[in-house]
Backbone as a chain_set.jsonl record, in Angstrom:
{"seq": "MNNVMKNTVEYNNKAILELQAAMKKTKNIRMYKRYSVVLKHFQGFQNKVIAEMEGLEEHAVGSYIKKYKVNGLEGLAMKKPSGAPRKLSPEQEQELIYVITNNTPDEVGFEAIKTGQLS", "coords": {"N": [[14.734, 10.339, 11.338], [16.226, 13.456, 11.235], [15.907, 16.556, 9.29], [18.344, 17.932, 9.103], [20.275, 15.949, 9.368], [19.746, 14.48, 7.057], [20.877, 15.928, 5.02], [23.583, 15.798, 5.229], [27.017, 14.933, 4.546], [27.751, 12.505, 5.635], [25.278, 11.153, 5.862], [24.662, 10.979, 3.124], [26.774, 9.34, 2.223], [26.241, 6.963, 3.631], [23.757, 6.339, 2.524], [24.498, 5.927, -0.137], [26.136, 3.631, 0.073], [24.232, 1.815, 1.097], [22.384, 1.721, -1.013], [23.982, 0.772, -3.122], [24.573, -1.785, -2.164], [21.99, -2.87, -2.131], [21.437, -2.844, -4.854], [23.237, -4.757, -5.804], [22.183, -6.99, -4.656], [19.507, -7.345, -5.52], [17.34, -9.03, -7.854], [15.422, -8.097, -9.38], [14.656, -6.169, -12.066], [13.234, -3.782, -12.195], [13.311, -2.826, -9.575], [16.052, -2.523, -9.356], [16.447, -0.389, -11.103], [15.088, 1.654, -9.723], [16.682, 1.848, -7.412], [19.045, 2.649, -8.65], [18.341, 5.156, -9.672], [17.973, 6.684, -7.308], [20.492, 6.418, -6.198], [22.086, 7.803, -8.06], [21.135, 10.36, -7.55], [22.165, 10.84, -4.966], [24.776, 10.846, -5.663], [25.053, 13.236, -6.8], [23.848, 14.017, -9.198], [21.482, 15.904, -11.137], [17.884, 15.889, -11.067], [16.66, 16.081, -13.61], [18.694, 15.266, -15.342], [19.12, 12.675, -14.409], [16.653, 11.558, -15.075], [16.789, 11.606, -17.881], [18.988, 9.888, -18.27], [18.024, 7.46, -17.278], [15.74, 7.017, -18.683], [13.237, 7.899, -17.804], [10.383, 9.784, -16.583], [10.723, 13.054, -15.235], [9.232, 13.591, -12.923], [8.843, 11.04, -11.871], [11.405, 10.35, -11.072], [11.807, 12.25, -9.022], [9.817, 11.36, -7.291], [10.73, 8.782, -6.521], [13.047, 9.488, -5.135], [12.024, 11.043, -3.047], [10.427, 9.115, -1.739], [12.429, 7.355, -0.874], [13.869, 9.003, 0.891], [11.997, 9.41, 2.881], [11.16, 6.816, 3.747], [13.304, 5.043, 3.423], [14.834, 2.105, 1.975], [12.543, 0.503, 1.986], [10.586, 2.267, 1.174], [10.901, 2.344, -1.532], [9.964, -0.016, -2.442], [7.882, -1.952, -4.567], [4.412, -1.667, -4.769], [1.646, -3.929, -4.491], [-0.106, -4.221, -7.458], [-3.184, -2.526, -7.983], [-6.452, -3.557, -8.893], [-9.287, -4.976, -10.557], [-11.303, -7.064, -8.504], [-11.011, -10.653, -8.343], [-13.249, -12.672, -10.217], [-13.804, -15.326, -10.088], [-13.431, -18.044, -7.812], [-10.438, -19.692, -6.584], [-10.932, -22.47, -6.767], [-13.013, -22.563, -8.635], [-11.677, -21.582, -10.867], [-9.834, -23.66, -11.34], [-11.613, -25.724, -11.953], [-12.747, -24.708, -14.299], [-10.509, -24.667, -15.989], [-10.057, -27.407, -16.167], [-12.447, -28.255, -17.467], [-12.252, -26.897, -19.912], [-9.9, -27.957, -21.015], [-10.438, -30.668, -21.233], [-12.764, -31.224, -22.624], [-14.889, -30.978, -25.526], [-16.342, -28.158, -27.239], [-19.101, -28.723, -27.92], [-19.689, -30.71, -26.092], [-20.063, -29.418, -23.735], [-22.245, -27.819, -24.078], [-22.102, -25.837, -26.065], [-22.739, -24.798, -29.366], [-21.323, -26.454, -32.043], [-19.406, -24.963, -34.472], [-18.676, -25.237, -37.757], [-16.177, -24.362, -39.935], [-14.934, -25.166, -42.187], [-13.954, -27.965, -44.241], [-12.323, -30.923, -43.227], [-9.787, -32.772, -44.711]], "CA": [[15.922, 11.058, 10.95], [15.836, 14.852, 11.016], [16.296, 17.136, 8.008], [19.745, 18.311, 9.122], [21.027, 14.721, 9.109], [19.51, 14.023, 5.693], [21.648, 16.718, 4.079], [24.999, 15.732, 5.545], [27.855, 14.036, 3.755], [27.676, 11.192, 6.285], [24.019, 10.54, 5.434], [24.787, 10.652, 1.702], [27.664, 8.189, 2.082], [25.514, 5.781, 4.106], [22.727, 6.048, 1.522], [25.18, 5.371, -1.312], [26.521, 2.252, 0.399], [23.012, 1.016, 1.216], [21.811, 1.545, -2.349], [24.865, -0.104, -3.9], [24.36, -3.149, -1.66], [20.669, -3.306, -2.592], [21.53, -3.082, -6.294], [23.93, -6.03, -6.0], [21.36, -8.066, -4.103], [18.219, -7.542, -6.19], [17.258, -9.669, -9.164], [14.293, -7.434, -10.029], [15.192, -5.062, -12.852], [12.526, -2.538, -11.857], [13.868, -2.347, -8.302], [17.408, -2.084, -9.66], [16.342, 0.949, -11.696], [14.728, 2.591, -8.656], [17.884, 2.056, -6.604], [19.988, 3.386, -9.479], [17.872, 6.546, -9.721], [18.25, 7.341, -6.026], [21.946, 6.447, -6.063], [22.573, 8.921, -8.875], [20.786, 11.587, -6.823], [23.131, 11.022, -3.883], [26.075, 11.081, -6.282], [25.088, 14.639, -7.2], [23.182, 14.314, -10.468], [20.193, 16.594, -11.057], [16.757, 15.021, -11.431], [16.439, 16.112, -15.055], [19.747, 14.456, -15.95], [18.823, 11.283, -14.028], [15.504, 11.138, -15.882], [17.28, 11.34, -19.238], [19.873, 8.718, -18.218], [17.268, 6.253, -16.954], [14.571, 6.894, -19.551], [12.051, 8.099, -16.977], [9.889, 11.145, -16.452], [11.361, 13.745, -14.111], [8.404, 13.449, -11.714], [9.08, 9.702, -11.319], [12.694, 10.443, -10.381], [11.549, 12.968, -7.766], [8.998, 10.509, -6.442], [11.596, 7.748, -5.943], [13.953, 10.127, -4.176], [11.223, 11.412, -1.87], [10.057, 7.88, -1.034], [13.616, 6.84, -0.191], [14.212, 9.881, 2.015], [10.989, 9.254, 3.936], [11.041, 5.435, 4.251], [14.451, 4.206, 3.099], [14.64, 1.115, 0.907], [11.143, 0.038, 1.973], [9.797, 3.242, 0.432], [11.042, 2.091, -2.965], [9.339, -1.305, -2.772], [6.696, -1.845, -5.409], [3.158, -2.092, -4.145], [0.864, -4.847, -5.309], [-0.979, -3.393, -8.294], [-4.616, -2.644, -7.737], [-7.193, -4.013, -10.063], [-10.6, -5.522, -10.24], [-11.212, -8.329, -7.762], [-11.276, -11.853, -9.135], [-14.651, -13.067, -10.312], [-13.882, -16.755, -9.781], [-12.601, -18.539, -6.713], [-9.402, -20.591, -7.112], [-11.539, -23.754, -7.112], [-13.755, -22.378, -9.885], [-10.687, -21.461, -11.939], [-9.321, -24.999, -11.624], [-12.679, -26.472, -12.622], [-12.86, -24.168, -15.648], [-9.351, -25.169, -16.736], [-10.312, -28.827, -16.427], [-13.515, -28.384, -18.466], [-11.754, -26.41, -21.208], [-8.863, -28.827, -21.568], [-10.856, -32.07, -21.351], [-14.045, -31.35, -23.316], [-15.095, -30.192, -26.739], [-17.42, -27.184, -26.985], [-20.448, -29.314, -27.959], [-19.872, -31.532, -24.892], [-20.441, -28.563, -22.597], [-23.419, -27.026, -24.384], [-21.909, -24.839, -27.113], [-22.963, -25.33, -30.7], [-20.09, -26.565, -32.814], [-19.46, -24.251, -35.75], [-17.662, -25.763, -38.653], [-15.86, -23.343, -40.93], [-14.336, -25.79, -43.358], [-13.895, -29.424, -44.188], [-11.03, -31.531, -43.069], [-9.601, -33.841, -45.707]], "C": [[15.52, 12.497, 10.639], [16.414, 15.393, 9.714], [17.762, 17.529, 7.964], [20.605, 17.101, 8.777], [20.898, 14.281, 7.658], [20.367, 14.765, 4.679], [23.148, 16.662, 4.35], [25.721, 14.757, 4.634], [27.78, 12.62, 4.32], [26.409, 10.455, 5.856], [24.116, 10.109, 3.975], [25.66, 9.426, 1.499], [26.99, 6.904, 2.538], [24.458, 5.361, 3.087], [23.353, 5.4, 0.292], [25.554, 3.913, -1.075], [25.303, 1.328, 0.471], [22.42, 0.72, -0.16], [22.672, 0.63, -3.218], [24.691, -1.564, -3.473], [23.029, -3.701, -2.155], [20.693, -3.633, -4.079], [22.219, -4.414, -6.584], [23.042, -7.214, -5.634], [20.109, -8.372, -4.932], [18.364, -8.246, -7.529], [16.139, -9.028, -9.996], [14.8, -6.184, -10.751], [14.505, -3.726, -12.524], [13.037, -1.95, -10.539], [15.29, -1.834, -8.512], [17.382, -0.66, -10.212], [15.988, 1.986, -10.635], [15.932, 2.897, -7.771], [18.892, 2.914, -7.364], [19.636, 4.876, -9.545], [18.261, 7.285, -8.442], [19.755, 7.434, -5.798], [22.531, 7.62, -6.839], [22.267, 10.265, -8.207], [21.831, 11.869, -5.742], [24.551, 11.213, -4.414], [26.165, 12.479, -6.878], [24.436, 14.986, -8.517], [21.852, 15.022, -10.217], [19.094, 15.664, -11.563], [16.528, 14.963, -12.94], [17.451, 15.222, -15.776], [19.508, 12.974, -15.65], [17.683, 10.744, -14.89], [15.939, 10.788, -17.305], [18.127, 10.068, -19.266], [19.085, 7.419, -18.072], [16.042, 6.046, -17.836], [13.262, 7.011, -18.794], [11.579, 9.543, -17.073], [10.518, 11.763, -15.205], [10.557, 13.604, -12.823], [8.592, 12.081, -11.066], [10.391, 9.683, -10.537], [12.502, 11.118, -9.024], [10.756, 12.129, -6.78], [9.839, 9.429, -5.767], [12.502, 8.329, -4.867], [13.2, 10.471, -2.896], [10.858, 10.164, -1.055], [11.245, 7.307, -0.276], [13.938, 7.695, 1.038], [13.234, 9.723, 3.181], [11.05, 7.863, 4.568], [12.215, 4.519, 3.924], [14.138, 3.232, 1.971], [13.203, 0.613, 0.828], [10.242, 0.988, 1.189], [9.847, 3.022, -1.069], [10.37, 0.796, -3.407], [8.073, -1.077, -3.587], [5.487, -2.39, -4.673], [2.462, -3.077, -5.071], [-0.102, -4.003, -6.145], [-2.456, -3.617, -7.972], [-5.292, -3.107, -9.024], [-8.532, -4.557, -9.615], [-10.432, -6.827, -9.458], [-11.546, -9.506, -8.679], [-12.761, -12.192, -9.094], [-14.84, -14.531, -9.915], [-13.001, -17.082, -8.582], [-11.506, -19.416, -7.32], [-9.959, -21.953, -7.526], [-12.29, -23.663, -8.441], [-12.795, -22.264, -11.074], [-10.144, -22.825, -12.333], [-10.359, -25.841, -12.365], [-12.821, -26.016, -14.068], [-11.706, -24.666, -16.529], [-9.568, -26.635, -17.117], [-11.34, -29.004, -17.543], [-13.003, -27.978, -19.846], [-10.772, -27.395, -21.835], [-9.319, -30.263, -21.807], [-12.17, -32.281, -22.097], [-14.04, -30.551, -24.612], [-16.235, -29.215, -26.462], [-18.816, -27.796, -26.971], [-20.721, -30.197, -26.749], [-20.304, -30.701, -23.681], [-21.54, -27.565, -22.961], [-23.241, -25.924, -25.412], [-22.101, -25.507, -28.472], [-21.641, -25.338, -31.455], [-20.283, -25.87, -34.154], [-18.325, -24.756, -36.619], [-17.437, -24.74, -39.768], [-15.245, -23.922, -42.187], [-14.292, -27.288, -43.194], [-12.459, -29.865, -43.998], [-10.891, -32.649, -44.08], [-9.039, -35.068, -45.073]], "O": [[14.586, 12.733, 9.873], [17.293, 14.78, 9.109], [18.377, 17.472, 6.9], [21.547, 17.204, 7.992], [21.856, 13.759, 7.088], [20.565, 14.266, 3.57], [23.906, 17.419, 3.745], [25.112, 13.873, 4.031], [27.75, 11.649, 3.565], [26.459, 9.271, 5.525], [23.702, 9.004, 3.623], [25.329, 8.56, 0.689], [27.149, 5.864, 1.899], [24.285, 4.172, 2.817], [22.81, 4.441, -0.257], [25.315, 3.059, -1.929], [25.335, 0.204, -0.029], [22.005, -0.406, -0.433], [22.145, -0.193, -3.967], [24.665, -2.466, -4.311], [22.944, -4.862, -2.554], [20.048, -4.585, -4.52], [21.826, -5.124, -7.51], [23.137, -8.291, -6.223], [19.699, -9.528, -5.034], [19.359, -8.087, -8.237], [15.939, -9.373, -11.161], [15.31, -5.258, -10.121], [15.136, -2.671, -12.575], [13.177, -0.735, -10.403], [15.688, -0.832, -7.918], [18.202, 0.174, -9.829], [16.536, 3.088, -10.647], [16.179, 4.051, -7.42], [19.518, 3.802, -6.787], [20.512, 5.739, -9.483], [18.813, 8.384, -8.496], [20.238, 8.429, -5.258], [23.38, 8.347, -6.323], [23.064, 11.199, -8.298], [22.32, 12.991, -5.617], [25.427, 11.689, -3.692], [27.209, 12.874, -7.396], [24.465, 16.147, -8.924], [21.181, 14.771, -9.215], [19.339, 14.772, -12.375], [16.233, 13.897, -13.482], [17.097, 14.508, -16.714], [19.671, 12.122, -16.524], [17.74, 9.614, -15.374], [15.499, 9.782, -17.863], [17.998, 9.259, -20.185], [19.436, 6.401, -18.67], [15.379, 5.013, -17.745], [12.294, 6.314, -19.098], [12.289, 10.41, -17.581], [10.806, 11.062, -14.235], [11.139, 13.508, -11.742], [8.511, 11.964, -9.843], [10.477, 9.074, -9.471], [12.976, 10.619, -8.003], [10.996, 12.183, -5.574], [9.683, 9.183, -4.571], [12.696, 7.723, -3.814], [13.686, 10.218, -1.793], [10.97, 10.162, 0.171], [11.089, 6.825, 0.845], [14.245, 7.161, 2.103], [13.616, 9.889, 4.34], [10.997, 7.74, 5.792], [12.115, 3.311, 4.137], [13.288, 3.499, 1.122], [12.698, 0.331, -0.259], [9.245, 0.56, 0.607], [8.953, 3.454, -1.798], [10.224, 0.541, -4.603], [7.305, -0.148, -3.338], [5.547, -3.441, -4.036], [2.666, -3.057, -6.285], [-0.83, -3.17, -5.605], [-2.901, -4.738, -7.725], [-4.713, -3.032, -10.108], [-8.848, -4.582, -8.426], [-9.515, -7.601, -9.73], [-12.273, -9.36, -9.662], [-13.431, -12.021, -8.075], [-15.915, -14.923, -9.46], [-11.957, -16.464, -8.375], [-11.637, -19.842, -8.467], [-9.515, -22.529, -8.519], [-12.213, -24.571, -9.269], [-13.07, -22.787, -12.154], [-10.005, -23.122, -13.52], [-10.023, -26.579, -13.291], [-12.995, -26.841, -14.966], [-11.919, -25.041, -17.682], [-9.297, -27.043, -18.246], [-11.137, -29.804, -18.456], [-13.294, -28.647, -20.838], [-10.81, -27.637, -23.041], [-8.644, -31.006, -22.519], [-12.645, -33.413, -22.19], [-13.292, -29.586, -24.77], [-17.017, -29.432, -25.535], [-19.635, -27.445, -26.122], [-21.884, -30.415, -26.407], [-20.848, -31.238, -22.716], [-21.751, -26.583, -22.249], [-24.165, -25.136, -25.613], [-21.672, -26.64, -28.688], [-20.931, -24.333, -31.493], [-21.228, -26.17, -34.882], [-17.156, -24.697, -36.238], [-18.373, -24.315, -40.446], [-15.06, -23.199, -43.166], [-14.568, -27.812, -42.114], [-11.52, -29.271, -44.528], [-11.838, -33.412, -44.272], [-8.816, -36.068, -45.755]]}, "num_chains": 1, "name": "protein.A"}
């Protein structure tokens, strides 16, 4: 889509309809907020006002709008968060859960520390 088309009333109306439909469809509150931010932009609100209304930083508002203009609704999709890779395989995790839930610490090699007496 070229830049001339992106600034037309027709484009804005199509974007508004698309965003309203997406807002009705989603059950994810974070996605709803992203759609709402971009919708307000196409309804004529300034980024600073949108940021105040939605409780966001102004740069986040601009980022959502830019992502929508470049990639449409897919641009607003949340990416899988990065993080450290898992240290255990799924099988190891299941084994660990089993050991923790079915054994006492002294049964698996930990010294039992008693902090008080039971009556």
